[in-house]
mmCIF file of C-alpha atoms in Angstrom:
data_model
loop_
_atom_site.group_PDB
_atom_site.id
_atom_site.type_symbol
_atom_site.label_atom_id
_atom_site.label_comp_id
_atom_site.label_asym_id
_atom_site.label_seq_id
_atom_site.Cartn_x
_atom_site.Cartn_y
_atom_site.Cartn_z
ATOM 1 C CA MET A 45 18.629 -55.788 -16.718
ATOM 2 C CA LYS A 46 16.928 -58.104 -14.229
ATOM 3 C CA THR A 47 14.237 -60.214 -15.699
ATOM 4 C CA ILE A 48 10.849 -61.096 -14.145
ATOM 5 C CA ASP A 49 11.994 -64.704 -13.912
ATOM 6 C CA GLU A 50 14.792 -63.629 -11.598
ATOM 7 C CA LEU A 51 12.487 -61.499 -9.548
ATOM 8 C CA LEU A 52 9.981 -64.381 -9.245
ATOM 9 C CA ALA A 53 12.900 -66.695 -8.159
ATOM 10 C CA GLU A 54 13.766 -64.250 -5.343
ATOM 11 C CA GLY A 55 10.106 -64.360 -4.184
ATOM 12 C CA VAL A 56 7.298 -61.774 -4.447
ATOM 13 C CA ALA A 57 4.649 -63.162 -2.064
ATOM 14 C CA GLY A 58 3.171 -60.482 0.007
ATOM 15 C CA LYS A 59 5.116 -57.786 -1.805
ATOM 16 C CA ARG A 60 3.392 -54.894 -3.545
ATOM 17 C CA VAL A 61 4.622 -54.924 -7.103
ATOM 18 C CA PHE A 62 4.054 -51.863 -9.296
ATOM 19 C CA VAL A 63 3.645 -52.932 -12.922
ATOM 20 C CA ARG A 64 4.027 -50.049 -15.321
ATOM 21 C CA ALA A 65 1.882 -51.412 -18.168
ATOM 22 C CA ASP A 66 0.670 -49.916 -21.495
ATOM 23 C CA LEU A 67 -3.161 -50.107 -21.312
ATOM 24 C CA ASN A 68 -3.439 -47.158 -23.818
ATOM 25 C CA VAL A 69 -6.199 -48.847 -25.861
ATOM 26 C CA PRO A 70 -8.492 -47.204 -28.381
ATOM 27 C CA LEU A 71 -11.968 -46.390 -27.014
ATOM 28 C CA ASP A 72 -15.352 -45.714 -28.567
ATOM 29 C CA GLY A 73 -16.973 -44.086 -25.561
ATOM 30 C CA THR A 74 -16.248 -46.620 -22.904
ATOM 31 C CA THR A 75 -16.038 -49.605 -25.409
ATOM 32 C CA ILE A 76 -12.453 -50.923 -26.115
ATOM 33 C CA THR A 77 -12.108 -51.452 -29.863
ATOM 34 C CA ASP A 78 -8.683 -53.216 -29.749
ATOM 35 C CA ASP A 79 -7.561 -54.819 -26.448
ATOM 36 C CA GLY A 80 -4.226 -56.042 -27.858
ATOM 37 C CA ARG A 81 -2.138 -54.182 -25.376
ATOM 38 C CA ILE A 82 -4.179 -55.463 -22.442
ATOM 39 C CA ARG A 83 -3.806 -58.981 -23.750
ATOM 40 C CA ALA A 84 -0.047 -58.310 -24.066
ATOM 41 C CA VAL A 85 0.627 -57.517 -20.460
ATOM 42 C CA ARG A 86 -1.677 -60.109 -19.004
ATOM 43 C CA PRO A 87 0.910 -62.895 -18.818
ATOM 44 C CA THR A 88 3.120 -60.712 -16.443
ATOM 45 C CA VAL A 89 0.349 -59.690 -14.322
ATOM 46 C CA ALA A 90 -0.921 -63.252 -14.039
ATOM 47 C CA GLU A 91 2.532 -64.649 -13.120
ATOM 48 C CA LEU A 92 2.951 -62.111 -10.364
ATOM 49 C CA ALA A 93 -0.421 -62.638 -8.998
ATOM 50 C CA ALA A 94 0.080 -66.485 -9.098
ATOM 51 C CA ALA A 95 3.282 -65.992 -7.107
ATOM 52 C CA GLY A 96 1.404 -64.149 -4.380
ATOM 53 C CA ALA A 97 2.299 -60.593 -5.198
ATOM 54 C CA ARG A 98 -0.050 -57.732 -4.490
ATOM 55 C CA VAL A 99 -0.130 -56.338 -7.944
ATOM 56 C CA ILE A 100 -0.610 -52.539 -8.831
ATOM 57 C CA VAL A 101 -1.067 -51.933 -12.496
ATOM 58 C CA ALA A 102 -0.522 -48.415 -13.786
ATOM 59 C CA SER A 103 -0.642 -46.837 -17.194
ATOM 60 C CA HIS A 104 -1.522 -43.771 -19.192
ATOM 61 C CA LEU A 105 -4.382 -43.611 -21.761
ATOM 62 C CA GLY A 106 -4.568 -40.861 -24.447
ATOM 63 C CA ARG A 107 -3.422 -37.327 -23.833
ATOM 64 C CA PRO A 108 -5.430 -35.747 -20.995
ATOM 65 C CA ALA A 109 -4.185 -32.243 -19.924
ATOM 66 C CA GLY A 110 -2.626 -33.256 -16.606
ATOM 67 C CA ALA A 111 -6.070 -33.445 -14.957
ATOM 68 C CA PRO A 112 -8.844 -35.895 -14.464
ATOM 69 C CA ASP A 113 -11.006 -36.357 -17.612
ATOM 70 C CA PRO A 114 -13.610 -39.160 -17.705
ATOM 71 C CA ALA A 115 -13.086 -39.511 -21.446
ATOM 72 C CA PHE A 116 -9.591 -40.995 -20.597
ATOM 73 C CA SER A 117 -10.393 -43.127 -17.640
ATOM 74 C CA LEU A 118 -8.698 -46.524 -17.303
ATOM 75 C CA ALA A 119 -11.922 -48.115 -15.809
ATOM 76 C CA PRO A 120 -12.809 -49.895 -19.008
ATOM 77 C CA ALA A 121 -9.174 -51.230 -19.367
ATOM 78 C CA ALA A 122 -9.269 -52.445 -15.693
ATOM 79 C CA ALA A 123 -12.607 -54.315 -16.429
ATOM 80 C CA ARG A 124 -11.118 -55.896 -19.413
ATOM 81 C CA LEU A 125 -7.923 -57.005 -17.590
ATOM 82 C CA GLY A 126 -10.155 -58.611 -14.922
ATOM 83 C CA GLU A 127 -11.996 -60.557 -17.647
ATOM 84 C CA LEU A 128 -8.783 -61.772 -19.216
ATOM 85 C CA LEU A 129 -7.478 -62.770 -15.740
ATOM 86 C CA GLY A 130 -10.589 -64.488 -14.793
ATOM 87 C CA ALA A 131 -10.511 -62.600 -11.439
ATOM 88 C CA GLU A 132 -11.753 -59.321 -10.034
ATOM 89 C CA VAL A 133 -9.479 -56.340 -10.509
ATOM 90 C CA ALA A 134 -9.834 -53.427 -8.114
ATOM 91 C CA PHE A 135 -9.884 -49.967 -9.443
ATOM 92 C CA ALA A 136 -8.626 -46.700 -7.781
ATOM 93 C CA ALA A 137 -10.240 -43.610 -8.838
ATOM 94 C CA ASP A 138 -7.052 -41.582 -8.581
ATOM 95 C CA THR A 139 -3.293 -42.194 -8.967
ATOM 96 C CA VAL A 140 -1.600 -41.416 -5.707
ATOM 97 C CA GLY A 141 -4.617 -39.938 -3.632
ATOM 98 C CA GLU A 142 -6.882 -41.389 -1.047
ATOM 99 C CA SER A 143 -8.536 -43.922 -3.393
ATOM 100 C CA ALA A 144 -5.129 -45.240 -4.618
ATOM 101 C CA ARG A 145 -3.783 -45.681 -1.092
ATOM 102 C CA ALA A 146 -6.948 -47.357 0.220
ATOM 103 C CA THR A 147 -7.193 -49.672 -2.852
ATOM 104 C CA VAL A 148 -3.529 -50.733 -2.613
ATOM 105 C CA ALA A 149 -3.930 -51.130 1.291
ATOM 106 C CA ALA A 150 -6.916 -53.510 0.848
ATOM 107 C CA LEU A 151 -4.993 -55.892 -1.579
ATOM 108 C CA THR A 152 -4.162 -59.347 -0.309
ATOM 109 C CA ASP A 153 -1.722 -61.716 -1.713
ATOM 110 C CA GLY A 154 -2.417 -62.617 -5.284
ATOM 111 C CA GLN A 155 -4.925 -59.708 -5.822
ATOM 112 C CA VAL A 156 -4.606 -57.056 -8.641
ATOM 113 C CA ALA A 157 -5.542 -53.486 -8.821
ATOM 114 C CA VAL A 158 -5.392 -50.738 -11.480
ATOM 115 C CA ILE A 159 -4.887 -47.085 -10.531
ATOM 116 C CA GLU A 160 -6.252 -44.353 -12.634
ATOM 117 C CA ASN A 161 -4.708 -42.786 -15.679
ATOM 118 C CA LEU A 162 -1.124 -41.549 -14.736
ATOM 119 C CA ARG A 163 -1.498 -38.595 -16.958
ATOM 120 C CA PHE A 164 -4.283 -37.108 -14.789
ATOM 121 C CA ASN A 165 -1.288 -35.918 -12.652
ATOM 122 C CA PRO A 166 0.873 -33.218 -14.359
ATOM 123 C CA GLY A 167 3.945 -34.655 -12.722
ATOM 124 C CA GLU A 168 3.808 -37.828 -14.970
ATOM 125 C CA THR A 169 4.762 -35.918 -18.075
ATOM 126 C CA SER A 170 6.496 -32.880 -16.704
ATOM 127 C CA LYS A 171 9.819 -31.747 -18.223
ATOM 128 C CA ASP A 172 10.793 -30.374 -14.759
ATOM 129 C CA ASP A 173 12.917 -32.988 -12.995
ATOM 130 C CA ALA A 174 11.689 -31.969 -9.577
ATOM 131 C CA GLU A 175 8.051 -32.104 -10.441
ATOM 132 C CA ARG A 176 8.439 -35.510 -12.169
ATOM 133 C CA GLY A 177 10.450 -36.668 -9.261
ATOM 134 C CA ALA A 178 7.954 -35.619 -6.656
ATOM 135 C CA PHE A 179 5.233 -37.522 -8.450
ATOM 136 C CA ALA A 180 7.553 -40.635 -8.603
ATOM 137 C CA ASP A 181 8.146 -40.428 -4.889
ATOM 138 C CA ARG A 182 4.422 -40.562 -4.233
ATOM 139 C CA LEU A 183 3.994 -43.455 -6.559
ATOM 140 C CA ALA A 184 6.956 -45.192 -4.879
ATOM 141 C CA GLU A 185 5.006 -45.168 -1.492
ATOM 142 C CA LEU A 186 2.543 -47.453 -3.015
ATOM 143 C CA ALA A 187 4.897 -50.303 -3.782
ATOM 144 C CA ASP A 188 7.874 -52.367 -2.789
ATOM 145 C CA VAL A 189 9.071 -53.479 -6.285
ATOM 146 C CA TYR A 190 8.759 -52.072 -9.829
ATOM 147 C CA VAL A 191 8.264 -54.140 -13.027
ATOM 148 C CA GLY A 192 8.502 -52.203 -16.327
ATOM 149 C CA ASP A 193 6.396 -53.793 -18.843
ATOM 150 C CA GLY A 194 4.840 -50.953 -20.810
ATOM 151 C CA PHE A 195 6.922 -51.134 -23.991
ATOM 152 C CA GLY A 196 4.741 -48.596 -25.750
ATOM 153 C CA ALA A 197 5.891 -45.892 -23.262
ATOM 154 C CA VAL A 198 9.622 -46.692 -22.812
ATOM 155 C CA HIS A 199 10.663 -43.961 -25.252
ATOM 156 C CA ARG A 200 9.154 -41.394 -22.850
ATOM 157 C CA LYS A 201 11.066 -39.753 -19.999
ATOM 158 C CA HIS A 202 7.987 -39.823 -17.754
ATOM 159 C CA ALA A 203 7.797 -40.331 -13.959
ATOM 160 C CA SER A 204 6.409 -43.779 -13.944
ATOM 161 C CA VAL A 205 8.739 -44.904 -16.758
ATOM 162 C CA PHE A 206 12.062 -43.255 -16.035
ATOM 163 C CA ASP A 207 12.097 -41.816 -12.520
ATOM 164 C CA LEU A 208 10.147 -44.459 -10.515
ATOM 165 C CA PRO A 209 12.491 -47.507 -11.249
ATOM 166 C CA ALA A 210 15.348 -45.453 -9.575
ATOM 167 C CA ARG A 211 13.304 -45.439 -6.278
ATOM 168 C CA LEU A 212 12.497 -49.135 -6.122
ATOM 169 C CA PRO A 213 14.100 -52.602 -6.829
ATOM 170 C CA HIS A 214 13.212 -53.106 -10.507
ATOM 171 C CA ALA A 215 12.953 -55.743 -13.229
ATOM 172 C CA ALA A 216 11.760 -55.994 -16.828
ATOM 173 C CA GLY A 217 8.494 -57.679 -17.423
ATOM 174 C CA GLY A 218 8.071 -60.442 -19.962
ATOM 175 C CA LEU A 219 6.618 -58.157 -22.739
ATOM 176 C CA ILE A 220 9.472 -55.820 -22.582
ATOM 177 C CA ALA A 221 12.007 -58.669 -22.768
ATOM 178 C CA THR A 222 10.165 -60.124 -25.742
ATOM 179 C CA GLU A 223 10.089 -56.715 -27.511
ATOM 180 C CA VAL A 224 13.707 -56.045 -27.053
ATOM 181 C CA GLY A 225 14.659 -59.460 -28.127
ATOM 182 C CA VAL A 226 12.666 -59.087 -31.335
ATOM 183 C CA LEU A 227 14.124 -55.587 -32.135
ATOM 184 C CA LYS A 228 17.708 -56.979 -31.723
ATOM 185 C CA LYS A 229 16.706 -59.391 -34.583
ATOM 186 C CA LEU A 230 16.113 -56.241 -36.651
ATOM 187 C CA THR A 231 19.461 -54.583 -35.805
ATOM 188 C CA GLU A 232 21.924 -57.310 -35.022
ATOM 189 C CA ASP A 233 22.974 -60.021 -37.441
ATOM 190 C CA VAL A 234 19.820 -59.515 -39.560
ATOM 191 C CA ALA A 235 18.711 -62.417 -41.828
ATOM 192 C CA ARG A 236 18.649 -61.158 -45.499
ATOM 193 C CA PRO A 237 17.099 -59.901 -47.677
ATOM 194 C CA TYR A 238 15.826 -57.394 -45.132
ATOM 195 C CA ALA A 239 12.822 -55.407 -46.269
ATOM 196 C CA VAL A 240 11.154 -52.512 -44.559
ATOM 197 C CA VAL A 241 7.669 -51.287 -45.275
ATOM 198 C CA LEU A 242 6.850 -47.791 -43.998
ATOM 199 C CA GLY A 243 3.454 -46.056 -44.151
ATOM 200 C CA GLY A 244 1.353 -43.728 -42.147
ATOM 201 C CA ALA A 245 0.564 -40.132 -42.394
ATOM 202 C CA LYS A 246 3.596 -38.105 -41.858
ATOM 203 C CA VAL A 247 6.998 -38.661 -43.526
ATOM 204 C CA SER A 248 8.559 -36.433 -40.762
ATOM 205 C CA ASP A 249 7.775 -39.193 -38.196
ATOM 206 C CA LYS A 250 9.807 -41.742 -40.154
ATOM 207 C CA LEU A 251 12.804 -39.722 -41.283
ATOM 208 C CA GLY A 252 14.906 -40.796 -38.394
ATOM 209 C CA VAL A 253 14.279 -44.523 -38.900
ATOM 210 C CA ILE A 254 14.743 -44.159 -42.722
ATOM 211 C CA ASP A 255 18.152 -42.485 -41.976
ATOM 212 C CA HIS A 256 19.212 -45.356 -39.743
ATOM 213 C CA LEU A 257 17.818 -48.177 -41.822
ATOM 214 C CA LEU A 258 19.471 -47.011 -45.070
ATOM 215 C CA GLU A 259 22.605 -48.568 -43.517
ATOM 216 C CA LYS A 260 20.862 -51.858 -42.750
ATOM 217 C CA ALA A 261 17.906 -52.620 -45.049
ATOM 218 C CA ASP A 262 18.125 -54.049 -48.625
ATOM 219 C CA ARG A 263 14.881 -52.488 -49.769
ATOM 220 C CA ILE A 264 12.428 -49.928 -48.404
ATOM 221 C CA LEU A 265 8.745 -49.853 -49.481
ATOM 222 C CA ILE A 266 6.800 -46.628 -49.045
ATOM 223 C CA GLY A 267 2.929 -46.334 -48.739
ATOM 224 C CA GLY A 268 0.232 -44.429 -46.883
ATOM 225 C CA GLY A 269 0.040 -40.576 -46.618
ATOM 226 C CA MET A 270 3.772 -40.140 -46.519
ATOM 227 C CA ALA A 271 4.196 -41.660 -49.983
ATOM 228 C CA TYR A 272 2.943 -38.431 -51.561
ATOM 229 C CA THR A 273 5.948 -36.389 -50.152
ATOM 230 C CA PHE A 274 8.171 -38.957 -51.792
ATOM 231 C CA LEU A 275 6.206 -38.852 -55.104
ATOM 232 C CA LYS A 276 6.507 -34.988 -54.983
ATOM 233 C CA ALA A 277 10.266 -35.392 -54.372
ATOM 234 C CA LYS A 278 10.378 -37.267 -57.657
ATOM 235 C CA GLY A 279 8.651 -34.345 -59.468
ATOM 236 C CA HIS A 280 5.198 -35.824 -59.592
ATOM 237 C CA GLU A 281 1.880 -34.023 -59.231
ATOM 238 C CA VAL A 282 0.087 -35.061 -56.040
ATOM 239 C CA GLY A 283 -3.009 -33.059 -56.198
ATOM 240 C CA ILE A 284 -4.625 -32.439 -52.727
ATOM 241 C CA SER A 285 -2.897 -35.499 -51.248
ATOM 242 C CA LEU A 286 -1.349 -35.280 -47.847
ATOM 243 C CA LEU A 287 1.938 -33.594 -48.418
ATOM 244 C CA GLN A 288 4.791 -32.294 -46.214
ATOM 245 C CA GLU A 289 6.283 -29.703 -48.542
ATOM 246 C CA ASP A 290 9.069 -28.705 -46.126
ATOM 247 C CA GLN A 291 10.325 -32.388 -46.091
ATOM 248 C CA VAL A 292 10.790 -32.683 -49.848
ATOM 249 C CA PRO A 293 14.525 -31.727 -49.809
ATOM 250 C CA ALA A 294 15.176 -34.263 -46.977
ATOM 251 C CA VAL A 295 13.325 -36.897 -48.928
ATOM 252 C CA GLN A 296 15.297 -36.189 -52.168
ATOM 253 C CA GLY A 297 18.495 -36.479 -50.116
ATOM 254 C CA TYR A 298 17.445 -39.969 -48.860
ATOM 255 C CA LEU A 299 16.522 -41.112 -52.274
ATOM 256 C CA LYS A 300 19.865 -40.086 -53.507
ATOM 257 C CA ARG A 301 21.711 -41.772 -50.683
ATOM 258 C CA ALA A 302 19.722 -44.979 -51.088
ATOM 259 C CA GLU A 303 20.930 -45.175 -54.714
ATOM 260 C CA GLU A 304 24.465 -44.572 -53.720
ATOM 261 C CA LEU A 305 24.223 -47.294 -51.039
ATOM 262 C CA GLY A 306 22.444 -49.808 -53.357
ATOM 263 C CA VAL A 307 19.279 -49.788 -51.268
ATOM 264 C CA GLU A 308 16.124 -50.338 -53.310
ATOM 265 C CA PHE A 309 13.510 -47.705 -52.710
ATOM 266 C CA VAL A 310 10.135 -48.777 -53.812
ATOM 267 C CA LEU A 311 7.376 -46.211 -54.328
ATOM 268 C CA PRO A 312 3.717 -46.644 -55.433
ATOM 269 C CA VAL A 313 3.169 -47.033 -59.200
ATOM 270 C CA ASP A 314 -0.565 -46.416 -58.945
ATOM 271 C CA VAL A 315 -2.957 -45.069 -56.354
ATOM 272 C CA LEU A 316 -6.677 -44.897 -55.451
ATOM 273 C CA VAL A 317 -7.771 -41.274 -55.549
ATOM 274 C CA ALA A 318 -10.987 -39.316 -54.782
ATOM 275 C CA ARG A 319 -12.040 -35.709 -54.381
ATOM 276 C CA GLU A 320 -13.109 -36.058 -50.745
ATOM 277 C CA PHE A 321 -11.803 -37.939 -47.757
ATOM 278 C CA PRO A 322 -14.126 -40.862 -47.005
ATOM 279 C CA ASP A 323 -16.699 -40.751 -44.131
ATOM 280 C CA LEU A 324 -15.135 -43.117 -41.470
ATOM 281 C CA LYS A 325 -18.225 -43.215 -39.335
ATOM 282 C CA THR A 326 -20.865 -44.211 -41.949
ATOM 283 C CA LYS A 327 -18.498 -45.968 -44.196
ATOM 284 C CA ALA A 328 -20.483 -44.720 -47.104
ATOM 285 C CA PRO A 329 -19.205 -46.030 -50.524
ATOM 286 C CA ALA A 330 -16.382 -43.696 -51.587
ATOM 287 C CA HIS A 331 -16.210 -44.619 -55.308
ATOM 288 C CA PRO A 332 -12.431 -44.018 -55.741
ATOM 289 C CA THR A 333 -10.694 -44.293 -59.123
ATOM 290 C CA THR A 334 -7.243 -45.717 -59.858
ATOM 291 C CA VAL A 335 -4.617 -43.564 -61.528
ATOM 292 C CA ALA A 336 -0.824 -43.920 -62.232
ATOM 293 C CA ALA A 337 1.271 -42.548 -59.299
ATOM 294 C CA ASP A 338 2.611 -39.858 -61.705
ATOM 295 C CA ALA A 339 -0.850 -38.786 -62.961
ATOM 296 C CA ILE A 340 -2.753 -37.711 -59.875
ATOM 297 C CA PRO A 341 -5.379 -35.196 -60.864
ATOM 298 C CA ALA A 342 -4.753 -31.765 -59.364
ATOM 299 C CA ASP A 343 -8.230 -31.795 -57.585
ATOM 300 C CA GLN A 344 -7.951 -35.361 -56.078
ATOM 301 C CA GLU A 345 -6.307 -36.981 -53.136
ATOM 302 C CA GLY A 346 -4.441 -40.194 -52.957
ATOM 303 C CA LEU A 347 -5.966 -42.525 -50.215
ATOM 304 C CA ASP A 348 -4.468 -45.997 -50.783
ATOM 305 C CA ILE A 349 -1.998 -47.805 -53.002
ATOM 306 C CA GLY A 350 -3.425 -49.105 -56.197
ATOM 307 C CA PRO A 351 -3.759 -52.826 -57.434
ATOM 308 C CA GLU A 352 -0.466 -52.704 -59.423
ATOM 309 C CA THR A 353 1.403 -51.421 -56.343
ATOM 310 C CA ARG A 354 -0.157 -54.213 -54.292
ATOM 311 C CA LYS A 355 1.199 -56.853 -56.667
ATOM 312 C CA LEU A 356 4.582 -55.122 -56.710
ATOM 313 C CA TYR A 357 4.929 -54.863 -53.017
ATOM 314 C CA ALA A 358 3.893 -58.455 -52.549
ATOM 315 C CA ALA A 359 6.643 -59.531 -55.005
ATOM 316 C CA LYS A 360 9.193 -57.394 -53.118
ATOM 317 C CA LEU A 361 8.319 -59.127 -49.870
ATOM 318 C CA ALA A 362 8.049 -62.686 -51.253
ATOM 319 C CA ASP A 363 11.715 -63.552 -50.980
ATOM 320 C CA ALA A 364 12.596 -61.449 -47.837
ATOM 321 C CA ALA A 365 14.020 -63.225 -44.824
ATOM 322 C CA THR A 366 13.260 -60.291 -42.446
ATOM 323 C CA VAL A 367 10.497 -57.682 -42.734
ATOM 324 C CA PHE A 368 9.706 -54.684 -40.532
ATOM 325 C CA TRP A 369 6.423 -53.073 -41.177
ATOM 326 C CA ASN A 370 5.324 -49.890 -39.600
ATOM 327 C CA GLY A 371 2.313 -47.816 -40.922
ATOM 328 C CA PRO A 372 -0.799 -48.585 -43.109
ATOM 329 C CA MET A 373 -0.712 -48.232 -46.710
ATOM 330 C CA GLY A 374 -3.987 -46.131 -46.894
ATOM 331 C CA VAL A 375 -7.121 -45.108 -44.975
ATOM 332 C CA PHE A 376 -7.644 -48.765 -43.952
ATOM 333 C CA GLU A 377 -10.496 -47.824 -41.640
ATOM 334 C CA HIS A 378 -12.762 -47.541 -44.722
ATOM 335 C CA PRO A 379 -13.380 -50.618 -46.716
ATOM 336 C CA ASP A 380 -12.767 -48.837 -50.038
ATOM 337 C CA TYR A 381 -9.258 -48.085 -49.032
ATOM 338 C CA ALA A 382 -8.283 -51.097 -46.959
ATOM 339 C CA GLU A 383 -6.947 -53.304 -49.849
ATOM 340 C CA GLY A 384 -3.414 -51.826 -49.754
ATOM 341 C CA THR A 385 -2.889 -52.462 -46.186
ATOM 342 C CA LYS A 386 -4.554 -55.832 -46.438
ATOM 343 C CA ALA A 387 -2.225 -56.831 -49.284
ATOM 344 C CA VAL A 388 0.891 -56.019 -47.290
ATOM 345 C CA ALA A 389 -0.386 -58.046 -44.337
ATOM 346 C CA GLN A 390 -1.221 -60.973 -46.569
ATOM 347 C CA ALA A 391 2.150 -60.868 -48.243
ATOM 348 C CA LEU A 392 3.724 -61.130 -44.759
ATOM 349 C CA VAL A 393 1.554 -64.097 -43.901
ATOM 350 C CA ASP A 394 2.415 -65.796 -47.134
ATOM 351 C CA SER A 395 6.163 -65.220 -46.964
ATOM 352 C CA GLN A 396 8.699 -67.202 -45.024
ATOM 353 C CA ALA A 397 10.125 -64.148 -43.472
ATOM 354 C CA PHE A 398 10.550 -63.320 -39.886
ATOM 355 C CA SER A 399 8.051 -60.487 -39.839
ATOM 356 C CA VAL A 400 7.615 -57.705 -37.246
ATOM 357 C CA VAL A 401 4.441 -55.486 -37.367
ATOM 358 C CA GLY A 402 5.764 -52.351 -35.674
ATOM 359 C CA GLY A 403 2.828 -51.405 -33.431
ATOM 360 C CA GLY A 404 0.395 -48.426 -33.644
ATOM 361 C CA ASP A 405 -1.908 -48.321 -36.615
ATOM 362 C CA SER A 406 -0.308 -51.291 -38.298
ATOM 363 C CA ALA A 407 -1.034 -53.687 -35.384
ATOM 364 C CA ALA A 408 -4.555 -52.346 -35.088
ATOM 365 C CA ALA A 409 -4.974 -52.859 -38.820
ATOM 366 C CA VAL A 410 -3.905 -56.471 -38.542
ATOM 367 C CA ARG A 411 -6.566 -57.187 -35.988
ATOM 368 C CA ILE A 412 -9.332 -55.027 -37.602
ATOM 369 C CA LEU A 413 -8.763 -56.657 -40.959
ATOM 370 C CA GLY A 414 -9.276 -60.044 -39.422
ATOM 371 C CA PHE A 415 -5.729 -61.604 -39.665
ATOM 372 C CA ASP A 416 -4.431 -64.225 -37.262
ATOM 373 C CA GLU A 417 -1.857 -62.534 -35.053
ATOM 374 C CA ASN A 418 -0.045 -65.884 -34.826
ATOM 375 C CA ALA A 419 0.622 -65.728 -38.617
ATOM 376 C CA PHE A 420 3.209 -62.900 -37.987
ATOM 377 C CA GLY A 421 6.580 -63.224 -36.293
ATOM 378 C CA HIS A 422 5.811 -60.493 -33.757
ATOM 379 C CA ILE A 423 3.299 -57.752 -33.306
ATOM 380 C CA SER A 424 4.786 -54.998 -31.324
ATOM 381 C CA THR A 425 2.743 -53.059 -28.727
ATOM 382 C CA GLY A 426 4.731 -49.884 -29.344
ATOM 383 C CA GLY A 427 4.973 -48.142 -32.652
ATOM 384 C CA GLY A 428 6.937 -45.051 -31.529
ATOM 385 C CA ALA A 429 9.136 -46.950 -29.231
ATOM 386 C CA SER A 430 9.935 -49.522 -31.920
ATOM 387 C CA LEU A 431 10.904 -46.773 -34.434
ATOM 388 C CA GLU A 432 13.105 -44.976 -31.885
ATOM 389 C CA TYR A 433 14.878 -48.229 -30.931
ATOM 390 C CA LEU A 434 15.477 -48.832 -34.708
ATOM 391 C CA GLU A 435 16.877 -45.325 -35.048
ATOM 392 C CA GLY A 436 19.436 -46.269 -32.463
ATOM 393 C CA LYS A 437 18.165 -43.919 -29.789
ATOM 394 C CA THR A 438 18.532 -44.604 -26.026
ATOM 395 C CA LEU A 439 15.151 -45.230 -24.718
ATOM 396 C CA PRO A 440 14.735 -43.753 -21.185
ATOM 397 C CA GLY A 441 12.418 -46.576 -19.995
ATOM 398 C CA LEU A 442 14.864 -49.296 -20.933
ATOM 399 C CA ALA A 443 17.853 -47.356 -19.549
ATOM 400 C CA ALA A 444 16.079 -47.017 -16.198
ATOM 401 C CA LEU A 445 15.723 -50.825 -15.998
ATOM 402 C CA GLU A 446 19.511 -51.406 -16.336
ATOM 403 C CA ASP A 447 21.269 -52.198 -13.210
#
């Protein structure tokens, strides 16, 4: 896999360099609520621009239905990238149409442009190779060189991620190189004890990584909405908590296998419960109560790990040498249910472990809850991509960058 350093050594002045970034940031209207992914790709864009490249940045944002939708425009991300670069960033109002062609043609050496949301074109995400390839052909007309730096999208077989690199000389950007290097530390010659913390809503999203990590981890800590499927698998009442009943047999199988392998599975011992899901807009007080994890009332819902579980999890992380964390411990967006997620983040900050925050909601939580990102070993920009890498899957976007 060619690196951006090798590409820069060859010279990029005057060349049109297509950077597949991940600018898929959360928006409140047109206001970016977390610019972490834009900040993550800024160094690659800045290096290319400083070397005289004519940089074309492209990304998806959200899940538009293959057609333009103002709610998913990349215009706010383009403006924020310009602020971070300290230079004007041009914006094309389409992906491969008249605006994109004119915007790219107007670039001079060292200038940067962002084209509109790639998913406004159905060819980007099409499962039909010909349709996807046709879109990649049109994207290729805009550029001379391809740089893959959107780690959050490398697990997708999309036109700009998988097909386009085959049509242009290509290299991996600095962000992708960093992400892959970090993930190798979680899969090859891992420093032990190795603890994994998994949370989030659905246990089905994590089964593949649990299956793979049972052969590698020393202990696995479970929180978030997925914890209630584990508690149900242990025979406990979970009330109206989030539950994937169809996954209970699979979870029981993993618990049994963990015991056979000597992997410690740590589940909540107490939880915060309430009769209603909290109002995340008004943040009105929710007045939860704390109950033992095996005594959740039938008419209540578990929404965060409790104080004893927070202490337990902090103790289980204190002596770890390596930690991978993916998924919040509760509804951290509401202050009454943020303490569990905050406790895990603080435990990683306090430990001597090489800690990796696996993207998605976990990365957002770290920033929203006010933690210094530099206090963690690495904060990934791609939750889904990180999980699939740890599952041992081949990621299309990385395979496409191999020579």
